[in-house]
PDB file of C-alpha atoms in Angstrom:
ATOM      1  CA  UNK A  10     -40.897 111.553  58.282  1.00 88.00           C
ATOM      2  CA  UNK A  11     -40.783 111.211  61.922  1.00 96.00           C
ATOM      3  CA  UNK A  12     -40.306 107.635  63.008  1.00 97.00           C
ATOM      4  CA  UNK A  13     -40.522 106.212  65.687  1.00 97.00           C
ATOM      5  CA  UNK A  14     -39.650 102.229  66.955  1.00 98.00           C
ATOM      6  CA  UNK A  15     -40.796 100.938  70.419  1.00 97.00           C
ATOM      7  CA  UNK A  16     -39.815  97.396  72.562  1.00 96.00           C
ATOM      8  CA  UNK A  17     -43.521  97.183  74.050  1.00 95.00           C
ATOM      9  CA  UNK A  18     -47.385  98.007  73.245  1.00 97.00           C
ATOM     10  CA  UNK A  19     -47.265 100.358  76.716  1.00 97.00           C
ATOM     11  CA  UNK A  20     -44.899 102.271  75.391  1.00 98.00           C
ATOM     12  CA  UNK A  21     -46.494 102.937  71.988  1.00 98.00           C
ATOM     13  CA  UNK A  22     -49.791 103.257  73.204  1.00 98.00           C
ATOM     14  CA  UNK A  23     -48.753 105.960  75.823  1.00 98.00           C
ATOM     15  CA  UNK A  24     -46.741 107.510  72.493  1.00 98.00           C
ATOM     16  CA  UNK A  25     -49.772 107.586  70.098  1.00 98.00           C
ATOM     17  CA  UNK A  26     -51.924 108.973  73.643  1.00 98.00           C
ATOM     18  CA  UNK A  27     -49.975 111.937  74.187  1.00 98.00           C
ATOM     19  CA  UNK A  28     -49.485 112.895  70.837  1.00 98.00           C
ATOM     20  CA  UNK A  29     -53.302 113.586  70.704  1.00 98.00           C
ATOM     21  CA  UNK A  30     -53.909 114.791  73.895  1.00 98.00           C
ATOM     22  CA  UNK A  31     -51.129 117.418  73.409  1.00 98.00           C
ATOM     23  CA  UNK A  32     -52.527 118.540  70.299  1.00 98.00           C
ATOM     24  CA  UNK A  33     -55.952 118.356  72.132  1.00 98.00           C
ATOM     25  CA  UNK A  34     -54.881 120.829  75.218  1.00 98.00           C
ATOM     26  CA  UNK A  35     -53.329 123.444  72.758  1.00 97.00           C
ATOM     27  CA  UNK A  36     -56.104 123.022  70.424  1.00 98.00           C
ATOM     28  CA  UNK A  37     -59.335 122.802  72.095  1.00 98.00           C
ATOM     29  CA  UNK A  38     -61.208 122.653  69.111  1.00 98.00           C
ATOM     30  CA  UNK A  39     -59.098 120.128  67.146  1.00 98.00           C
ATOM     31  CA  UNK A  40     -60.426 118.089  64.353  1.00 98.00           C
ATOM     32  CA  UNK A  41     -59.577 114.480  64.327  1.00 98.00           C
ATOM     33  CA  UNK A  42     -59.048 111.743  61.774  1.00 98.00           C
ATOM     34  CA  UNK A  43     -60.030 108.162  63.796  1.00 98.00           C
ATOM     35  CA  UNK A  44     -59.212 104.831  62.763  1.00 97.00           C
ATOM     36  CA  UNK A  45     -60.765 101.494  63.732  1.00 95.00           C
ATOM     37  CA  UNK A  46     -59.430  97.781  63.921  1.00 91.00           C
ATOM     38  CA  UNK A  47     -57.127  96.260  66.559  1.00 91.00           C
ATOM     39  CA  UNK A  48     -54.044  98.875  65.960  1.00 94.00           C
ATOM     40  CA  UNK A  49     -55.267 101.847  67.980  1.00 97.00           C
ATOM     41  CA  UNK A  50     -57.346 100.342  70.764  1.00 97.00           C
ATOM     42  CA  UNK A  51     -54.734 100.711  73.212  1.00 97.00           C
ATOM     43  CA  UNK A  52     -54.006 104.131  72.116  1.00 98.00           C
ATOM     44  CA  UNK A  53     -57.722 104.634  72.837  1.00 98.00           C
ATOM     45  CA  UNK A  54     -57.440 103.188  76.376  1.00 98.00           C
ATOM     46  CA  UNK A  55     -54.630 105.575  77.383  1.00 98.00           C
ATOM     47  CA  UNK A  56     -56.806 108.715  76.005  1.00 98.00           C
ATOM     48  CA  UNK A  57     -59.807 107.779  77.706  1.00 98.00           C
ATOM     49  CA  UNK A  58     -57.507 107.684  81.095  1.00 98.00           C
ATOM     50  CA  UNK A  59     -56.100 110.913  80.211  1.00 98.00           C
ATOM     51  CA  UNK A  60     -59.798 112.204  80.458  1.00 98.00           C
ATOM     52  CA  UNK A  61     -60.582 109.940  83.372  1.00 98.00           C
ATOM     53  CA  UNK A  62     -57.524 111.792  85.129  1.00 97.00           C
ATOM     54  CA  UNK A  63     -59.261 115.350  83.927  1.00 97.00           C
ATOM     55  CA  UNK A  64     -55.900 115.872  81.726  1.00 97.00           C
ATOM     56  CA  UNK A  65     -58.058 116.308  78.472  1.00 98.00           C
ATOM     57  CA  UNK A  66     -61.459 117.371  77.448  1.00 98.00           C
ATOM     58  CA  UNK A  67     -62.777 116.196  73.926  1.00 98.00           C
ATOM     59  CA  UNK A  68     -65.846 118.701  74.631  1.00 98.00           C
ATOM     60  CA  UNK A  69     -64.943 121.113  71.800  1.00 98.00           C
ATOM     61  CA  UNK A  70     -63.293 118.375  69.295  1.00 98.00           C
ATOM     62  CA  UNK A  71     -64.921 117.307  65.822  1.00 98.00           C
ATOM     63  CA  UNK A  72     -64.096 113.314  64.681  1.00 98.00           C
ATOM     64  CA  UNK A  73     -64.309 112.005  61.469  1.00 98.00           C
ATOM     65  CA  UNK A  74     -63.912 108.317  60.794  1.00 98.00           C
ATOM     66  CA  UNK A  75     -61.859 106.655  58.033  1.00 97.00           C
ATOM     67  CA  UNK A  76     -64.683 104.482  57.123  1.00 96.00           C
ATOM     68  CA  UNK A  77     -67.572 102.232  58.034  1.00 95.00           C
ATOM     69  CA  UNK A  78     -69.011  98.718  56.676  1.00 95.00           C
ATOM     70  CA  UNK A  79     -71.454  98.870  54.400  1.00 95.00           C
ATOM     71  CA  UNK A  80     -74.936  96.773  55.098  1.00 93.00           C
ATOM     72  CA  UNK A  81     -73.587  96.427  58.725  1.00 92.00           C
ATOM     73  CA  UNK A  82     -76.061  97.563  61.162  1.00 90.00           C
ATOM     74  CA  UNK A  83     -75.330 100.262  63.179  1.00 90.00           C
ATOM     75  CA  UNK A  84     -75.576  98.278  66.338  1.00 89.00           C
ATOM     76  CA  UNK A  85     -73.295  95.195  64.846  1.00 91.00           C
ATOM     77  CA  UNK A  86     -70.678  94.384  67.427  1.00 90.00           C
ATOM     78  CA  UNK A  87     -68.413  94.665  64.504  1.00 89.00           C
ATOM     79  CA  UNK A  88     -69.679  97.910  62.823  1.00 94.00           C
ATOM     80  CA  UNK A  89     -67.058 100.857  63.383  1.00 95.00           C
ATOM     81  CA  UNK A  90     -69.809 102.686  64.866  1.00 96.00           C
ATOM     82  CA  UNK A  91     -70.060 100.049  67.645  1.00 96.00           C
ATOM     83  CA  UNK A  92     -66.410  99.855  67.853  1.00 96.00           C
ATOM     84  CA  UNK A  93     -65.899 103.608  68.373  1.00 97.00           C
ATOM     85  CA  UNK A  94     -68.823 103.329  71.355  1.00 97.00           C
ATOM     86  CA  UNK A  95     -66.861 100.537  72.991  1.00 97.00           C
ATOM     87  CA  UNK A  96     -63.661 102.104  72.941  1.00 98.00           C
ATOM     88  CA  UNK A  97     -63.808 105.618  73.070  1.00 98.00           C
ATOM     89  CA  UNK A  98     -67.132 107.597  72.291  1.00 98.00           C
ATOM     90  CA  UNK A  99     -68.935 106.098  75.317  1.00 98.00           C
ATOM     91  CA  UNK A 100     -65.937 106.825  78.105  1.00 98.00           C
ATOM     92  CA  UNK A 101     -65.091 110.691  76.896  1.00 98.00           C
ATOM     93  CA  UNK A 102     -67.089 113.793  77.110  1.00 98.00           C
ATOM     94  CA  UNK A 103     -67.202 114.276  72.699  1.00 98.00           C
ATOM     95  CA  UNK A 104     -70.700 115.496  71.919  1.00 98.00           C
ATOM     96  CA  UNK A 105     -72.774 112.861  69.847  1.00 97.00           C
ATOM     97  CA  UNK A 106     -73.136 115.704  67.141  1.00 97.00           C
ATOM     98  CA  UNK A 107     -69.492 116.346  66.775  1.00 98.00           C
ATOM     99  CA  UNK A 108     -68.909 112.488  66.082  1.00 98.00           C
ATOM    100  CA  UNK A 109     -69.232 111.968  62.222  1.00 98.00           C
ATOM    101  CA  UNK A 110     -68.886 108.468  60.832  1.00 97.00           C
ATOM    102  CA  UNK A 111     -69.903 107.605  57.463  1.00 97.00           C
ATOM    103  CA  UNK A 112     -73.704 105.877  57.168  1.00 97.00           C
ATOM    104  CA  UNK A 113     -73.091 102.459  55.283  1.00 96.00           C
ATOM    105  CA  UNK A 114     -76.345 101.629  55.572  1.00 96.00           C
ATOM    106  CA  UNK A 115     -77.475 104.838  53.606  1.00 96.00           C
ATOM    107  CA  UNK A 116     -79.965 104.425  50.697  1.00 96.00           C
ATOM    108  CA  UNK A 117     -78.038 106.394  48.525  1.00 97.00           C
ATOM    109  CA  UNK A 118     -74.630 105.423  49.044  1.00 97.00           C
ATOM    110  CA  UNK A 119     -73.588 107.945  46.629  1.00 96.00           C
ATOM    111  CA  UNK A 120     -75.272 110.926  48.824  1.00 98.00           C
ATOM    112  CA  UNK A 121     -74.214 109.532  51.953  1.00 98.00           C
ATOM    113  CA  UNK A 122     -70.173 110.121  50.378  1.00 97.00           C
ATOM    114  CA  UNK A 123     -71.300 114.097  48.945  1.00 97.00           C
ATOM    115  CA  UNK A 124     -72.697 114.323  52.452  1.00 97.00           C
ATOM    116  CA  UNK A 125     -69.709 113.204  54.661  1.00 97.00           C
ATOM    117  CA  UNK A 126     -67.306 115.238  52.010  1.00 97.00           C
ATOM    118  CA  UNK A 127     -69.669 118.024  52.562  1.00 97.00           C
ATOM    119  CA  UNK A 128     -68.644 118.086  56.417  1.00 97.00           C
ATOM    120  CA  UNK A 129     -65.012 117.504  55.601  1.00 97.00           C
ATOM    121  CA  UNK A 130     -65.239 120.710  53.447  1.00 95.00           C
ATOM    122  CA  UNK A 131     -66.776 122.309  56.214  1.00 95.00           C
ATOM    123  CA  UNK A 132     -64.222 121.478  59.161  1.00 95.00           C
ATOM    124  CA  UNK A 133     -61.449 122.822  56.325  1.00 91.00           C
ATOM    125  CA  UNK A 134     -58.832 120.194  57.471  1.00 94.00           C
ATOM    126  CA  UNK A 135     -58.305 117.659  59.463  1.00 98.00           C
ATOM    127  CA  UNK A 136     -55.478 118.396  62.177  1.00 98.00           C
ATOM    128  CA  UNK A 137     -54.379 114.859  63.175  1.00 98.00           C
ATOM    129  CA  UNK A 138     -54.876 111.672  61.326  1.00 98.00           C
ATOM    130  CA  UNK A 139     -55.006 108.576  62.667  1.00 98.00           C
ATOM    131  CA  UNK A 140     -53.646 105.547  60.218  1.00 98.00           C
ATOM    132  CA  UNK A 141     -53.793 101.795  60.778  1.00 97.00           C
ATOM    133  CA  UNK A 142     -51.908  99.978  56.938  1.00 97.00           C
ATOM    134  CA  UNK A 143     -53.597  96.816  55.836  1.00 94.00           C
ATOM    135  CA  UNK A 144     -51.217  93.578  54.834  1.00 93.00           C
ATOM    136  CA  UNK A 145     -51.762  94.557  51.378  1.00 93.00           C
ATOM    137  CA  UNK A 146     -50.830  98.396  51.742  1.00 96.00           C
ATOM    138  CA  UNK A 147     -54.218 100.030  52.161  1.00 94.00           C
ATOM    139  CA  UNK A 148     -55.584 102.872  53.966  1.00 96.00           C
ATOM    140  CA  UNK A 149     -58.344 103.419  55.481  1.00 95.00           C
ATOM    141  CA  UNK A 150     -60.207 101.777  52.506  1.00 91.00           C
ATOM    142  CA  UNK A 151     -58.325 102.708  49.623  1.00 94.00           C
ATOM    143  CA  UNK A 152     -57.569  99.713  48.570  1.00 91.00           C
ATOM    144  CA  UNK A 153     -54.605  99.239  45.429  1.00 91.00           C
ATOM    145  CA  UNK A 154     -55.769 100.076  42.278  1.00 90.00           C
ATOM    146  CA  UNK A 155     -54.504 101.417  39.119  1.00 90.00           C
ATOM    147  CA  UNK A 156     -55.832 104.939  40.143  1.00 88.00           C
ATOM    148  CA  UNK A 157     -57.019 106.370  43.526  1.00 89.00           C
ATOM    149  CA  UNK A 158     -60.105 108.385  44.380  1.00 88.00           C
ATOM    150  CA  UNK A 159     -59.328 111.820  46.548  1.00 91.00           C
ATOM    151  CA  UNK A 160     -62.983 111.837  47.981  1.00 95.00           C
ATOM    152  CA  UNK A 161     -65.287 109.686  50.257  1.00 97.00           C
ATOM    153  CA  UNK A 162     -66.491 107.133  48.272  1.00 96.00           C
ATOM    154  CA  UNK A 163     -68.135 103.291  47.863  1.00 96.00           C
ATOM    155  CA  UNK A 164     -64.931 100.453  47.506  1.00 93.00           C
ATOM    156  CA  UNK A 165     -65.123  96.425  47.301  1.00 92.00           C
ATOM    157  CA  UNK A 166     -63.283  95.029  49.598  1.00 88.00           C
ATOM    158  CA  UNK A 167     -60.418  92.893  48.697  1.00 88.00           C
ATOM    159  CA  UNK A 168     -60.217  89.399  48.916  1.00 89.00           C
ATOM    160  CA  UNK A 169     -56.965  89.520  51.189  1.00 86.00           C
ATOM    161  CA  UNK A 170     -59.070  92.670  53.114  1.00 87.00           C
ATOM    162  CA  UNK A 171     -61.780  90.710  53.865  1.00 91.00           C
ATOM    163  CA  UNK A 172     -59.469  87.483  55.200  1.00 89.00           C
ATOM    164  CA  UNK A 173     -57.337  89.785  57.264  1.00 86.00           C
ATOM    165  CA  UNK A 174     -61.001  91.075  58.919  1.00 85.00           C
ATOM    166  CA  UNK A 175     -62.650  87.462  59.224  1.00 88.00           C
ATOM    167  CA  UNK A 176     -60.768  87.266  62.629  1.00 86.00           C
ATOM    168  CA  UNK A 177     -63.700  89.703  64.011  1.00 85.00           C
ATOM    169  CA  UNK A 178     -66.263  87.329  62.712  1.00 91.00           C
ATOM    170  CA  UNK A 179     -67.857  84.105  62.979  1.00 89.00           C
ATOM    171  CA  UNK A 180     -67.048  83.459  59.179  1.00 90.00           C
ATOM    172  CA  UNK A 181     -65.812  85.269  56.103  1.00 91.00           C
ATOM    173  CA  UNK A 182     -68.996  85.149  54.939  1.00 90.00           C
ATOM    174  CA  UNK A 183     -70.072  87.259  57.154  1.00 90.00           C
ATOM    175  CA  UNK A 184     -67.407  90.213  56.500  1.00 89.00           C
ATOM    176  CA  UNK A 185     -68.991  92.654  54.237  1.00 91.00           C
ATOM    177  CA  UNK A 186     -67.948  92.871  50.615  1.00 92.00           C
ATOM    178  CA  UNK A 187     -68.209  97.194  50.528  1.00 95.00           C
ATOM    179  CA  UNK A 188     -67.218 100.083  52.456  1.00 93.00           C
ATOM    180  CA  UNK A 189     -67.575 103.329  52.583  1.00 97.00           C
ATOM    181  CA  UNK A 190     -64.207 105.221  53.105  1.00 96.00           C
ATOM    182  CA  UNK A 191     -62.586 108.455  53.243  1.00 96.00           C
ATOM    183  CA  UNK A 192     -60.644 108.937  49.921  1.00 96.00           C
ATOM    184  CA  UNK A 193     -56.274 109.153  49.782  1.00 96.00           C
ATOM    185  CA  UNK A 194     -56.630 113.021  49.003  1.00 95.00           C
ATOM    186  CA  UNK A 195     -58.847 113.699  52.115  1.00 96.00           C
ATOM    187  CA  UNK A 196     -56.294 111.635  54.192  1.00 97.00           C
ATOM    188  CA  UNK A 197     -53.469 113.535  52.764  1.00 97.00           C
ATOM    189  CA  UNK A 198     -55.097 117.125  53.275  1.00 97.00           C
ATOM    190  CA  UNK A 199     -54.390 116.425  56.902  1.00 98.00           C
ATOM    191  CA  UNK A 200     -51.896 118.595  58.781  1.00 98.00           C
ATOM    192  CA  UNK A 201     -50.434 115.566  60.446  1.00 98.00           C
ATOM    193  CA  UNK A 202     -50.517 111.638  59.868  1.00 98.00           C
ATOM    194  CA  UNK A 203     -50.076 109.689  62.736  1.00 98.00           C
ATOM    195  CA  UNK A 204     -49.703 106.122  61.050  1.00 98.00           C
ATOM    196  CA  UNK A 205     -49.364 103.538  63.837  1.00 98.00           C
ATOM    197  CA  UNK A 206     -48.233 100.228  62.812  1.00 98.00           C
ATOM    198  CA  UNK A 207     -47.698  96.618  65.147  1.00 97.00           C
ATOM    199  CA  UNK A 208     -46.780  93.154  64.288  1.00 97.00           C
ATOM    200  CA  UNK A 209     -44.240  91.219  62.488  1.00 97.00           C
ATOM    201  CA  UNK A 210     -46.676  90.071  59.775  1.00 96.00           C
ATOM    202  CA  UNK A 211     -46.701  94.509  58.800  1.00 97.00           C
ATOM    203  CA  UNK A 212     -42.710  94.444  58.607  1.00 98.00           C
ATOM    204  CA  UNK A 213     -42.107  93.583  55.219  1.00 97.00           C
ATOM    205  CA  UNK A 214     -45.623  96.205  54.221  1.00 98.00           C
ATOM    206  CA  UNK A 215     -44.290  98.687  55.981  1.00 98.00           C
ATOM    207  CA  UNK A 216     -40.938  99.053  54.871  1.00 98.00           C
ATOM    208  CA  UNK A 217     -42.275  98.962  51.234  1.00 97.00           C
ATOM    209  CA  UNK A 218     -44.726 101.716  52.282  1.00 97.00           C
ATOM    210  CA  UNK A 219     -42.177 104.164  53.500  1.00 97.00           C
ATOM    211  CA  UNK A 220     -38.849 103.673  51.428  1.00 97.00           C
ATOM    212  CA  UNK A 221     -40.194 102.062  48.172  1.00 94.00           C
ATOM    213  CA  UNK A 222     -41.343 103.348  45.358  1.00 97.00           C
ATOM    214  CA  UNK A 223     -44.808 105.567  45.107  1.00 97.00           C
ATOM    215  CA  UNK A 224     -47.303 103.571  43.608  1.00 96.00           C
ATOM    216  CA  UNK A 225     -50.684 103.872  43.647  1.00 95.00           C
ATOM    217  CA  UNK A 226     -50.652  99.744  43.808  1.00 95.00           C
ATOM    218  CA  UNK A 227     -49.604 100.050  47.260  1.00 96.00           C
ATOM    219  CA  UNK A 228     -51.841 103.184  48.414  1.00 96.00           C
ATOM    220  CA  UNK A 229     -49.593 103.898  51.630  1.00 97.00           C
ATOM    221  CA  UNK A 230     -46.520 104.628  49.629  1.00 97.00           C
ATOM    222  CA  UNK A 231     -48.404 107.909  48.697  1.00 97.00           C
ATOM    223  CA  UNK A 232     -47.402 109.197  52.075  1.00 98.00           C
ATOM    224  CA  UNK A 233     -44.328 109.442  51.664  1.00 98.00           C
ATOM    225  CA  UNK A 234     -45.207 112.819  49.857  1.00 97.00           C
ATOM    226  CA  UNK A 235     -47.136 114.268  53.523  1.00 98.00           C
ATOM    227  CA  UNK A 236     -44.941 117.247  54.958  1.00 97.00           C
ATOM    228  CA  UNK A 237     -45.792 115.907  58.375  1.00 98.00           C
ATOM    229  CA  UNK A 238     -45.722 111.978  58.574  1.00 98.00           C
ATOM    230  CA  UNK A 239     -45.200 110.659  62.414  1.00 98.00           C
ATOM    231  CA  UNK A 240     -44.570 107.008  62.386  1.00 98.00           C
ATOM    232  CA  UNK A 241     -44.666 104.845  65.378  1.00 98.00           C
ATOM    233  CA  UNK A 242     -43.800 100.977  65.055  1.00 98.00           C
ATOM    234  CA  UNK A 243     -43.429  98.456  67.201  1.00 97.00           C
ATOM    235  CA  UNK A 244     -40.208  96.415  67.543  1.00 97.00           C
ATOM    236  CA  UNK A 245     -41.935  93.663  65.254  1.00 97.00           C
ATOM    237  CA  UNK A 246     -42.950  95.865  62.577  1.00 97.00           C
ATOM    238  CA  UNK A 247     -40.063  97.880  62.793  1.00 97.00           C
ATOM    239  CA  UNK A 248     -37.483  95.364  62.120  1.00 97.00           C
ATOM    240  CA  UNK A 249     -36.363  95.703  58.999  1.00 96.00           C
ATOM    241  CA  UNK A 250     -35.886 100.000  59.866  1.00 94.00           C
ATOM    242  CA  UNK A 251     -33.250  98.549  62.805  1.00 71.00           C
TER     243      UNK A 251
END
């Protein structure tokens, strides 16, 4: 585990930035793991100045998303497809086609998870993944349970999930109950984790995530197992590493 403790945002953002773009320039044709939520915005400001600055091209790059809403249209200021428009899609030069987010609006939930596993199959690994870790230890989606699923699949939403996501809505009524993620053993397949991590109210989470024991109650313990885990923190979340 490489980990890594910063005094500002800047600093971390600029961190998380050049991590990717590095692996971007040597590896034109990287595949990337994206996560939403308020952790890796900044991250995705300072990538889509890289590009702005003609440092990085995304041209030749294949995304997958950790997961998407389900029953949240597409065009929902809150769906992850929105959010990935907002803050990075619509500002880099990634092909539409080479985007992949899973459909939570899908018909057949079931297909729409064979489908996006299909593509994972396909791309063979993921190179980089990006992690945010929920207050209750989840990732992505996966959220503690007596077992784990290693594939894309349908999850309800925990209670303490859905309060932690309210902020982005008018009410908790309004946060969806479901989501479609990507599953632990997908996540873990990848060559690299980048797990990014802010706040004091992730201190006590992410300590028990990275030094306590592996359970599959708290579903981020489990990477404590990845060959390649790269860690950044900021001082908040950090403090009980210090």
């Amino acid at each position: 585990m490489n980990l890594h403790i910063f005094q500002n945002q800047q600093e971390l953002n600029e961190a998380g930035a050049g991590i990717i773009t590095s692996l971007v320039q040597m590896q034109p044709k990287a595949v990337l793991g994206l996560a939403t939520g308020g952790t890796p915005v900044g991250i995705y400001e300072e990538l889509v100045k890289a590009f702005d600055k003609g440092r990085v091209s995304f041209k030749n790059v294949t995304t997958f998303n950790l997961d998407e809403y389900v029953g949240l249209p597409v065009d929902h200021p809150e769906s992850y497809h929105a959010y990935m428009q907002q803050h990075l899609f619509a500002h880099i030069d990634l092909p539409a086609a080479s985007a992949h987010i899973p459909n939570g609006n899908a018909p057949d939930l079931e297909a729409e998870c064979a489908r996006f596993n299909e593509l994972l199959d396909d791309a063979k690994q993921i190179d980089l993944q990006i992690l945010g870790l929920g207050h209750n230890g989840h990732i992505g989606f996966n959220e503690p349970d007596d077992s784990l699923v290693s594939g894309t699949h349908l999850v309800e939403l925990k209670a303490e999930t859905r309060e932690a996501n309210a902020r982005f809505f008018n009410t908790i009524d309004e946060v969806p109950t479901h989501a479609l993620t990507m599953g632990v053993g997908t996540i873990l397949k990848a060559k690299t984790i980048l797990l990014i991590v802010r706040g004091a109210d992730k201190a006590e989470i992410v300590h028990r995530a990275l030094t306590g024991p592996i359970t599959t109650e708290v579903p981020a313990t489990l990477l404590q197992t990845h060959p390649h885990l790269v860690v950044l923190l900021d001082a908040e979340a950090g403090r009980f590493f210090e």
